[in-house]
Amino acid sequence: MLTRFKKHILPLSLVLGTVALAGCGGSSKSNVAPIVTGASSPTIEENTTSVGTYSATDADGDAIVLSLTDDSGALFSITQSGELSFIDAPDFDNGEVGPFAVTIVATDDSKKNLTGELAIQVSVGDVKDTPSFAVVQTVAPDFSGSEVVTLDPITEQVTKGYYIKDASDYTVRSYNKDVFHIGRYNIDSISKYNADALDTEVWSYTTQDTGDSNTRNPYDLVSVNESKAYLLRYGSDKVWIVNPQATQFEDFKLGQLDLSSYIADNNSNGTPNPASATIADGKLFIAMQRLSDSFSPNKAYVAVFDTATDQEIETNADANDNLKGIPLQGLNPLNHSIVSQGDTVYVTTRNSYSSADLTSSRIEAIATSDYNLSSVLSAADIENNTGAFIGSSVVVSETKGYFVASETFFTPSYYELSTVYTFNPTTGVIANEKIAATGTEQISYIALDTANFLWLSVSNPEKPGVDVINTETNLKAFPRLATELNPSAIAFIE
């Protein structure tokens, strides 16, 4: 906590823009005062000290010494290279929000010691540092039914009883305070709720086109904003463009994206199996499994669409094919297999369920600027791994990410064991440590909230629930949030 913070009110003229003031030393015909430049009203994140870098120039070439005025010296420090910092990191939650005044003084070594000044006001922004409120789809172990529960990590409270169904193939998605409950195979519906009244249905629409005789199996909803989203339908080559604010079905579907060029030659069902999507840099990236009629994966692709025009972008990723998208090295991207961080999209592939080849289970990176594809790692890179395949991944930063690798066993009966690992998305280096003692239970879903807490849906016959991991320590933030049924998809209300 900063006990020395004191707010100063400055005239508006000192706040606007980057202001360089010739100072109290004045100027002479033979010498001029230094000029200080840099941001005059920066905003920094709470619990950090660095404000920014400032520069001082002298037209006469005189050496310059940087200092701070007496009234700001107790709060800030500055180096001779121009690095301005708080002495103690401000805490937004303790009311240390600013603006805080500081004046940088540049003094030259001329005979008159001429000075230039720059008046600055520093504001402090809040950084979310607690886990998010979540809605979680849960499913009966025998798949006879399902319900949605809410998880409040602040109170560690689990509330059940939402959207109880006698079918299991449901999932949840969210955008801000909107919650979407999606019924998949042979259900073909999407319903909207709001966080302020989670038990009150806003609307419910079919996801079938007129004349559809087969299930289109809605898989994912990816939002651009409150009034535009993309609805992936696993059993169709058409992705719906929808308006989640529509109050009647006639206004819900705005248009569609065409993925028919990606249908594999050995697929007679008319779908390239779009499984997951993300938005980055104003573009929609859609990962497609491209299964055959016998459910064997063909070469996987990522199609890219401009979210402003809804036109597919020619990525020029492969000069030897006639498709605009990006061919992957790995096979079989599953649901929740594509995420973005910064200017990079990461795609996870599992490989065929009938294959033992670990090298086709990968995490690959796509640059959003030029669509360059690079391999980050494969399941074969996991130390001592003989049978675990990567299902999904999340990325915290350029140097830290997590993935879950699961191995299937058939005796004495079918079960899976999953392990969460950390990796470096830039170098591909995998840490050998098993995160939060994972490896003895099945993990069906992983997600990252806006505060960078890692959420794990754990299917355990004796103790199902959700673990929340602090990614700074890789330890559980609190004991497991227990659910009655097995948890699957997680969506956050921000």
Coordinates of C-alpha atoms in Angstrom, one line a residue:
M1 CA 0.0 0.0 0.0
L2 CA 1.2 3.5 -0.8
T3 CA 1.1 5.7 2.3
R4 CA 2.8 8.6 0.6
F5 CA 0.4 9.1 -2.3
K6 CA -1.0 12.6 -2.6
K7 CA -3.3 13.8 -5.4
H8 CA -2.5 17.1 -7.2
I9 CA -4.9 18.9 -9.4
L10 CA -3.3 20.5 -12.4
P11 CA -4.7 22.9 -15.0
L12 CA -6.3 21.2 -18.0
S13 CA -3.6 22.7 -20.2
L14 CA -1.0 20.5 -18.5
V15 CA -3.0 17.3 -19.0
L16 CA -3.6 17.3 -22.8
G17 CA -1.1 15.8 -25.1
T18 CA 2.6 15.6 -24.7
V19 CA 3.7 18.9 -23.3
A20 CA 7.3 20.2 -23.3
L21 CA 7.9 23.4 -21.3
A22 CA 11.0 25.5 -21.5
G23 CA 11.7 26.1 -17.8
C24 CA 12.7 28.5 -15.2
G25 CA 16.2 29.0 -16.4
G26 CA 15.0 30.7 -19.5
S27 CA 17.2 30.9 -22.6
S28 CA 19.9 33.1 -24.0
K29 CA 21.0 34.0 -27.5
S30 CA 24.0 31.7 -27.1
N31 CA 22.2 28.9 -25.4
V32 CA 18.7 27.4 -25.2
A33 CA 17.0 25.3 -22.5
P34 CA 16.6 21.5 -22.9
I35 CA 13.3 20.0 -24.0
V36 CA 11.7 17.1 -22.2
T37 CA 9.3 14.8 -24.2
G38 CA 7.1 11.9 -23.4
A39 CA 3.5 11.0 -22.4
S40 CA 2.0 13.6 -20.2
S41 CA -1.0 11.6 -19.0
P42 CA -0.1 7.9 -18.9
T43 CA -2.2 5.1 -17.3
I44 CA -0.4 2.2 -15.8
E45 CA -1.6 -1.1 -14.4
E46 CA -1.9 -1.4 -10.7
N47 CA 0.8 -3.3 -8.7
T48 CA 3.4 -2.2 -11.2
T49 CA 6.0 0.6 -10.8
S50 CA 7.2 1.5 -14.3
V51 CA 5.5 4.6 -15.8
G52 CA 7.4 5.1 -19.0
T53 CA 10.5 6.3 -20.7
Y54 CA 11.1 10.1 -21.2
S55 CA 13.8 11.8 -23.2
A56 CA 15.5 15.2 -23.0
T57 CA 17.4 16.9 -25.8
D58 CA 19.5 20.0 -25.9
A59 CA 20.0 21.9 -29.1
D60 CA 23.4 23.1 -28.0
G61 CA 24.6 19.6 -27.2
D62 CA 25.1 20.3 -23.5
A63 CA 25.1 17.4 -21.1
I64 CA 21.7 17.0 -19.3
V65 CA 20.8 15.9 -15.8
L66 CA 17.3 14.6 -15.1
S67 CA 15.6 15.2 -11.8
L68 CA 12.1 15.5 -10.3
T69 CA 10.6 18.5 -8.5
D70 CA 10.5 18.3 -4.7
D71 CA 6.7 17.7 -4.4
S72 CA 6.9 14.5 -6.5
G73 CA 10.2 13.1 -5.2
A74 CA 8.5 11.2 -2.5
L75 CA 6.4 9.2 -5.0
F76 CA 8.5 8.7 -8.0
S77 CA 12.1 8.2 -9.1
I78 CA 13.8 8.7 -12.5
T79 CA 17.0 7.4 -13.9
Q80 CA 19.4 9.3 -16.1
S81 CA 18.2 7.2 -19.0
G82 CA 14.7 8.6 -18.6
E83 CA 13.0 5.7 -16.9
L84 CA 10.2 7.1 -14.7
S85 CA 8.8 4.8 -12.0
F86 CA 6.8 4.8 -8.8
I87 CA 8.9 4.1 -5.7
D88 CA 6.1 1.9 -4.4
A89 CA 3.6 0.1 -6.7
P90 CA 0.1 1.7 -6.4
D91 CA -2.9 -0.6 -5.6
F92 CA -6.1 0.3 -7.4
D93 CA -8.2 -1.7 -4.9
N94 CA -6.9 0.5 -2.0
G95 CA -8.0 3.7 -3.8
E96 CA -4.6 4.6 -5.2
V97 CA -6.0 5.5 -8.6
G98 CA -4.6 9.0 -9.2
P99 CA -4.1 11.1 -11.1
F100 CA -0.7 11.7 -9.4
A101 CA 1.4 14.7 -10.4
V102 CA 5.1 14.6 -11.2
T103 CA 7.3 17.1 -13.0
I104 CA 10.5 16.0 -14.8
V105 CA 13.2 18.6 -14.9
A106 CA 16.1 18.5 -17.4
T107 CA 19.1 20.7 -16.5
D108 CA 21.9 21.4 -18.9
D109 CA 25.5 21.9 -17.8
S110 CA 25.8 25.4 -19.4
K111 CA 27.0 28.3 -17.3
K112 CA 23.4 29.3 -16.7
N113 CA 22.2 25.7 -15.9
L114 CA 19.1 26.2 -18.1
T115 CA 16.2 23.9 -17.4
G116 CA 13.3 22.3 -19.3
E117 CA 10.3 20.8 -17.6
L118 CA 7.5 18.3 -18.4
A119 CA 4.4 18.2 -16.1
I120 CA 2.8 14.7 -16.0
Q121 CA -0.3 13.2 -14.5
V122 CA -0.2 9.4 -13.9
S123 CA -3.4 7.4 -13.5
V124 CA -3.7 3.8 -12.3
G125 CA -5.9 1.2 -13.9
D126 CA -7.5 -1.7 -12.3
V127 CA -6.1 -5.2 -13.1
K128 CA -8.5 -8.1 -12.5
D129 CA -6.8 -10.4 -10.0
T130 CA -9.6 -12.6 -8.8
P131 CA -11.1 -15.6 -10.6
S132 CA -14.3 -15.0 -12.7
F133 CA -17.8 -16.0 -12.0
A134 CA -18.5 -19.1 -14.2
V135 CA -21.4 -21.2 -15.6
V136 CA -20.5 -24.8 -16.2
Q137 CA -22.3 -27.5 -18.1
T138 CA -22.4 -30.8 -16.2
V139 CA -23.4 -34.2 -17.5
A140 CA -24.5 -37.4 -15.8
P141 CA -21.9 -40.2 -15.8
D142 CA -24.2 -42.4 -17.8
F143 CA -25.1 -39.5 -20.1
S144 CA -28.8 -39.8 -19.2
G145 CA -29.2 -36.1 -18.3
S146 CA -27.5 -32.8 -17.7
E147 CA -27.7 -29.5 -15.9
V148 CA -25.8 -26.2 -15.7
V149 CA -24.4 -25.0 -12.4
T150 CA -22.8 -21.6 -11.5
L151 CA -19.5 -21.3 -9.6
D152 CA -18.7 -18.2 -7.5
P153 CA -15.0 -18.4 -6.7
I154 CA -15.2 -15.5 -4.3
T155 CA -17.6 -17.3 -2.0
E156 CA -16.6 -20.8 -3.3
Q157 CA -20.3 -21.4 -3.8
V158 CA -21.8 -23.9 -6.3
T159 CA -25.4 -23.3 -7.3
K160 CA -27.1 -26.1 -9.3
G161 CA -30.5 -26.6 -10.9
Y162 CA -30.2 -24.5 -14.2
Y163 CA -31.3 -25.9 -17.5
I164 CA -32.0 -29.4 -16.3
K165 CA -32.4 -31.7 -19.3
D166 CA -33.0 -35.4 -19.9
A167 CA -30.3 -35.4 -22.6
S168 CA -26.5 -34.9 -22.2
D169 CA -25.2 -33.3 -25.4
Y170 CA -25.3 -29.7 -24.3
T171 CA -22.7 -27.0 -23.9
V172 CA -22.5 -23.4 -22.8
R173 CA -21.0 -20.3 -24.2
S174 CA -21.0 -16.6 -23.0
Y175 CA -20.4 -13.1 -24.0
N176 CA -20.2 -10.4 -21.4
K177 CA -23.4 -11.1 -19.4
D178 CA -25.2 -13.2 -22.0
V179 CA -25.2 -16.9 -21.6
F180 CA -26.0 -19.3 -24.4
H181 CA -27.2 -22.9 -23.8
I182 CA -26.6 -25.0 -27.0
G183 CA -28.2 -28.3 -27.7
R184 CA -26.1 -30.3 -30.1
Y185 CA -26.6 -33.7 -31.8
N186 CA -30.3 -34.3 -32.6
I187 CA -31.2 -31.4 -30.3
D188 CA -30.3 -28.5 -32.6
S189 CA -31.2 -25.5 -30.5
I190 CA -29.7 -22.5 -28.9
S191 CA -31.2 -20.6 -25.9
K192 CA -30.2 -17.3 -24.5
Y193 CA -30.1 -16.2 -20.8
N194 CA -28.7 -13.2 -19.0
A195 CA -26.5 -13.2 -15.9
D196 CA -28.9 -11.0 -14.1
A197 CA -31.7 -13.6 -14.3
L198 CA -30.0 -16.9 -15.2
D199 CA -33.2 -18.9 -14.7
T200 CA -35.2 -16.8 -17.2
E201 CA -35.0 -17.7 -20.9
V202 CA -34.7 -14.7 -23.2
W203 CA -35.3 -16.7 -26.4
S204 CA -34.8 -20.1 -27.8
Y205 CA -34.2 -20.8 -31.5
T206 CA -33.7 -23.8 -33.8
T207 CA -30.3 -24.2 -35.5
Q208 CA -31.7 -26.1 -38.4
D209 CA -32.3 -24.5 -41.8
T210 CA -35.6 -25.0 -43.5
G211 CA -35.6 -28.4 -45.2
D212 CA -32.8 -29.9 -43.1
S213 CA -33.5 -33.5 -42.5
N214 CA -30.3 -34.4 -40.7
T215 CA -29.0 -32.9 -37.4
R216 CA -26.7 -29.9 -38.0
N217 CA -25.2 -30.3 -34.6
P218 CA -24.4 -26.8 -33.4
Y219 CA -20.9 -26.9 -31.8
D220 CA -19.7 -23.5 -30.9
L221 CA -20.8 -19.8 -30.7
V222 CA -18.0 -17.2 -31.2
S223 CA -19.0 -13.6 -30.6
V224 CA -17.7 -10.5 -32.4
N225 CA -19.9 -8.2 -30.3
E226 CA -23.3 -8.2 -28.6
S227 CA -25.2 -8.1 -31.9
K228 CA -23.0 -10.4 -34.1
A229 CA -21.7 -13.9 -33.6
Y230 CA -20.8 -17.0 -35.6
L231 CA -22.6 -20.3 -35.0
L232 CA -20.5 -23.3 -36.0
R233 CA -22.6 -26.3 -37.0
Y234 CA -20.5 -29.5 -37.0
G235 CA -22.9 -31.3 -39.3
S236 CA -23.0 -28.5 -42.0
D237 CA -20.7 -26.7 -44.4
K238 CA -22.5 -23.4 -43.5
V239 CA -21.6 -21.3 -40.5
W240 CA -24.4 -19.1 -39.5
I241 CA -23.9 -15.4 -38.9
V242 CA -26.3 -14.5 -36.1
N243 CA -27.6 -11.6 -34.1
P244 CA -27.9 -12.6 -30.4
Q245 CA -30.0 -9.5 -29.7
A246 CA -32.8 -10.7 -32.1
T247 CA -36.1 -11.1 -30.3
Q248 CA -37.6 -13.3 -33.1
F249 CA -36.1 -16.1 -35.2
E250 CA -36.6 -14.2 -38.4
D251 CA -34.1 -11.6 -37.3
F252 CA -31.6 -14.1 -35.7
K253 CA -29.9 -15.5 -38.8
L254 CA -28.1 -12.6 -40.7
G255 CA -26.3 -14.7 -43.2
Q256 CA -23.8 -17.6 -43.5
L257 CA -20.2 -18.5 -44.3
D258 CA -19.5 -21.2 -46.9
L259 CA -17.1 -24.0 -46.0
S260 CA -18.1 -26.4 -48.8
S261 CA -14.7 -26.2 -50.5
Y262 CA -13.2 -28.0 -47.5
I263 CA -15.5 -31.1 -47.6
A264 CA -13.2 -34.1 -48.0
D265 CA -13.7 -36.3 -51.1
N266 CA -14.4 -39.3 -48.9
N267 CA -17.1 -37.5 -46.9
S268 CA -20.7 -37.9 -48.3
N269 CA -22.3 -36.1 -45.4
G270 CA -21.7 -32.6 -46.8
T271 CA -19.6 -31.2 -43.9
P272 CA -15.9 -30.4 -43.3
N273 CA -16.7 -30.8 -39.5
P274 CA -16.0 -27.3 -38.2
A275 CA -15.1 -28.0 -34.6
S276 CA -13.8 -24.8 -33.0
A277 CA -13.2 -21.1 -33.8
T278 CA -11.6 -18.0 -32.3
I279 CA -11.4 -14.3 -33.3
A280 CA -8.1 -12.5 -33.5
D281 CA -7.0 -9.3 -35.3
G282 CA -10.5 -8.8 -36.7
K283 CA -10.5 -12.3 -38.3
L284 CA -12.4 -15.5 -37.6
F285 CA -10.3 -18.6 -37.5
I286 CA -12.2 -21.9 -38.0
A287 CA -10.6 -25.2 -37.3
M288 CA -12.0 -28.2 -39.3
Q289 CA -11.5 -31.9 -38.7
R290 CA -12.5 -32.9 -42.3
L291 CA -13.6 -36.5 -41.3
S292 CA -14.3 -39.3 -43.8
D293 CA -17.4 -41.4 -43.8
S294 CA -15.6 -43.9 -41.5
F295 CA -14.6 -41.0 -39.1
S296 CA -11.0 -41.0 -40.1
P297 CA -9.5 -37.5 -40.1
N298 CA -8.2 -36.1 -43.4
K299 CA -5.8 -33.1 -43.5
A300 CA -7.1 -30.5 -41.1
Y301 CA -7.5 -26.9 -42.2
V302 CA -8.1 -23.5 -40.6
A303 CA -10.3 -21.2 -42.7
V304 CA -9.9 -17.4 -42.1
F305 CA -12.7 -14.9 -42.6
D306 CA -12.7 -11.1 -42.3
T307 CA -15.3 -10.3 -39.5
A308 CA -16.1 -6.9 -41.0
T309 CA -17.0 -8.2 -44.5
D310 CA -17.6 -11.9 -43.8
Q311 CA -15.4 -12.8 -46.8
E312 CA -12.9 -15.6 -46.7
I313 CA -9.3 -14.5 -46.8
E314 CA -6.8 -16.0 -49.2
T315 CA -3.9 -17.0 -46.9
N316 CA -1.7 -18.3 -49.6
A317 CA -0.6 -20.9 -47.1
D318 CA -0.1 -23.7 -49.6
A319 CA 0.6 -23.0 -53.3
N320 CA -0.2 -26.6 -54.2
D321 CA -3.9 -26.7 -53.2
N322 CA -6.9 -24.8 -54.4
L323 CA -8.1 -23.9 -50.9
K324 CA -7.7 -20.4 -49.3
G325 CA -7.2 -21.7 -45.7
I326 CA -4.2 -23.0 -43.8
P327 CA -3.4 -26.7 -43.8
L328 CA -2.2 -28.1 -40.5
Q329 CA 0.5 -30.6 -39.8
G330 CA -1.5 -32.3 -37.0
L331 CA -4.8 -34.2 -37.4
N332 CA -8.2 -34.0 -35.8
P333 CA -8.7 -30.6 -34.0
L334 CA -11.4 -31.2 -31.4
N335 CA -13.9 -28.9 -29.8
H336 CA -12.2 -26.1 -28.0
S337 CA -9.1 -26.7 -30.0
I338 CA -8.3 -23.1 -31.1
V339 CA -7.4 -20.1 -29.0
S340 CA -5.7 -16.8 -29.5
Q341 CA -3.2 -14.7 -27.6
G342 CA -1.9 -11.4 -28.9
D343 CA -1.1 -11.7 -32.6
T344 CA -1.0 -15.5 -32.6
V345 CA -3.6 -18.2 -32.9
Y346 CA -2.8 -21.6 -31.4
V347 CA -4.4 -24.8 -32.7
T348 CA -4.4 -28.1 -30.9
T349 CA -4.8 -31.4 -32.7
R350 CA -5.5 -34.8 -31.1
N351 CA -4.8 -37.2 -34.1
S352 CA -7.1 -40.1 -35.0
Y353 CA -8.6 -42.1 -32.1
S354 CA -7.4 -45.2 -33.9
S355 CA -3.8 -44.1 -34.3
A356 CA -0.9 -44.5 -31.9
D357 CA 1.2 -41.8 -33.7
L358 CA 2.0 -39.1 -31.1
T359 CA 3.6 -36.8 -33.6
S360 CA 0.3 -35.9 -35.2
S361 CA -1.1 -34.6 -31.9
R362 CA 0.3 -31.1 -31.9
I363 CA 0.1 -27.5 -30.9
E364 CA 0.7 -25.2 -33.9
A365 CA 0.9 -21.4 -34.1
I366 CA -0.5 -19.2 -36.8
A367 CA 0.6 -15.6 -37.1
T368 CA -2.4 -13.4 -37.7
S369 CA -0.4 -10.9 -39.8
D370 CA 0.8 -13.2 -42.6
Y371 CA -0.7 -16.6 -41.6
N372 CA 2.7 -18.3 -41.2
L373 CA 2.3 -21.7 -39.6
S374 CA 4.8 -23.1 -37.2
S375 CA 4.9 -26.2 -35.0
V376 CA 5.2 -25.5 -31.3
L377 CA 5.3 -29.0 -29.9
S378 CA 3.8 -32.5 -30.3
A379 CA 2.7 -35.1 -27.8
A380 CA 5.9 -37.0 -28.6
D381 CA 7.8 -34.2 -27.0
I382 CA 6.3 -35.0 -23.5
E383 CA 9.0 -36.8 -21.5
N384 CA 8.3 -40.5 -21.1
N385 CA 5.0 -40.3 -22.9
T386 CA 3.8 -43.4 -24.6
G387 CA 0.1 -43.0 -25.1
A388 CA -1.2 -39.6 -24.0
F389 CA -2.6 -37.3 -26.7
I390 CA -3.1 -33.5 -26.5
G391 CA -6.7 -32.4 -26.4
S392 CA -6.7 -28.7 -25.9
S393 CA -4.5 -25.8 -24.7
V394 CA -4.7 -22.3 -23.4
V395 CA -2.1 -19.6 -23.6
V396 CA -1.3 -17.0 -20.9
S397 CA 1.5 -15.2 -22.6
E398 CA 4.3 -15.6 -25.2
T399 CA 6.2 -17.6 -22.7
K400 CA 3.6 -19.5 -20.7
G401 CA 0.8 -21.8 -21.7
Y402 CA -1.0 -25.0 -20.6
F403 CA -2.2 -28.1 -22.3
V404 CA -4.0 -31.2 -21.2
A405 CA -2.8 -34.6 -22.4
S406 CA -5.0 -37.7 -21.9
E407 CA -4.4 -41.4 -22.2
T408 CA -7.2 -44.0 -22.6
F409 CA -7.3 -47.3 -20.8
F410 CA -9.7 -50.2 -21.4
T411 CA -9.2 -52.5 -18.4
P412 CA -10.9 -53.2 -16.1
S413 CA -13.2 -50.9 -18.0
Y414 CA -12.9 -47.7 -20.1
Y415 CA -11.4 -44.7 -18.4
E416 CA -9.1 -41.8 -19.1
L417 CA -6.3 -40.1 -17.1
S418 CA -5.3 -36.6 -17.9
T419 CA -2.3 -34.5 -17.0
V420 CA -1.9 -30.7 -17.3
Y421 CA 1.6 -29.4 -18.4
T422 CA 3.0 -25.9 -18.8
F423 CA 4.9 -25.0 -22.0
N424 CA 6.6 -22.1 -23.6
P425 CA 4.5 -21.1 -26.7
T426 CA 7.6 -19.4 -28.2
T427 CA 10.2 -22.2 -27.8
G428 CA 7.9 -25.2 -27.4
V429 CA 9.7 -26.3 -24.2
I430 CA 7.5 -28.4 -21.9
A431 CA 8.0 -28.3 -18.2
N432 CA 8.1 -31.8 -16.8
E433 CA 6.1 -30.9 -13.7
K434 CA 2.6 -32.1 -13.5
I435 CA 0.4 -29.1 -12.7
A436 CA -1.6 -29.3 -9.4
A437 CA -1.0 -33.0 -9.0
T438 CA -3.0 -33.9 -12.2
G439 CA -2.6 -37.3 -13.8
T440 CA -4.9 -39.4 -11.7
E441 CA -8.3 -38.1 -13.0
Q442 CA -9.9 -37.3 -16.3
I443 CA -10.0 -33.6 -17.3
S444 CA -12.7 -32.9 -19.8
Y445 CA -12.3 -29.2 -20.3
I446 CA -9.7 -26.4 -19.6
A447 CA -10.4 -22.7 -19.8
L448 CA -8.6 -19.4 -19.0
D449 CA -10.5 -16.5 -17.4
T450 CA -9.7 -12.8 -17.9
A451 CA -7.6 -12.8 -14.7
N452 CA -5.5 -15.7 -16.1
F453 CA -6.8 -18.3 -13.7
L454 CA -6.8 -21.8 -15.2
W455 CA -10.0 -23.8 -14.8
L456 CA -10.1 -27.6 -15.0
S457 CA -13.3 -29.6 -15.4
V458 CA -12.5 -32.9 -13.6
S459 CA -14.6 -36.0 -14.2
N460 CA -14.2 -38.2 -11.2
P461 CA -16.8 -40.9 -10.1
E462 CA -16.2 -40.1 -6.5
K463 CA -15.5 -36.4 -6.5
P464 CA -16.4 -34.5 -9.7
G465 CA -15.8 -30.8 -9.8
V466 CA -13.8 -27.8 -11.0
D467 CA -10.3 -27.0 -9.9
V468 CA -9.1 -23.4 -10.3
I469 CA -5.3 -22.9 -10.7
N470 CA -3.4 -19.7 -10.0
T471 CA -1.1 -19.5 -13.0
E472 CA 1.5 -17.5 -11.1
T473 CA 2.1 -20.3 -8.7
N474 CA 0.6 -23.3 -10.5
L475 CA -1.2 -24.2 -7.3
K476 CA -4.9 -24.5 -6.6
A477 CA -6.4 -21.2 -5.6
F478 CA -8.8 -23.0 -3.2
P479 CA -10.2 -26.5 -2.8
R480 CA -12.2 -28.1 -5.6
L481 CA -15.6 -26.7 -6.3
A482 CA -17.6 -29.9 -6.1
T483 CA -20.4 -30.6 -8.6
E484 CA -22.9 -33.4 -8.5
L485 CA -22.5 -34.4 -12.2
N486 CA -19.3 -34.4 -14.3
P487 CA -18.4 -30.9 -15.4
S488 CA -17.6 -30.2 -19.0
A489 CA -17.7 -26.8 -20.8
I490 CA -16.9 -23.7 -18.8
A491 CA -18.1 -20.1 -19.7
F492 CA -17.3 -17.0 -17.8
I493 CA -19.5 -14.0 -17.0
E494 CA -17.2 -11.0 -17.0

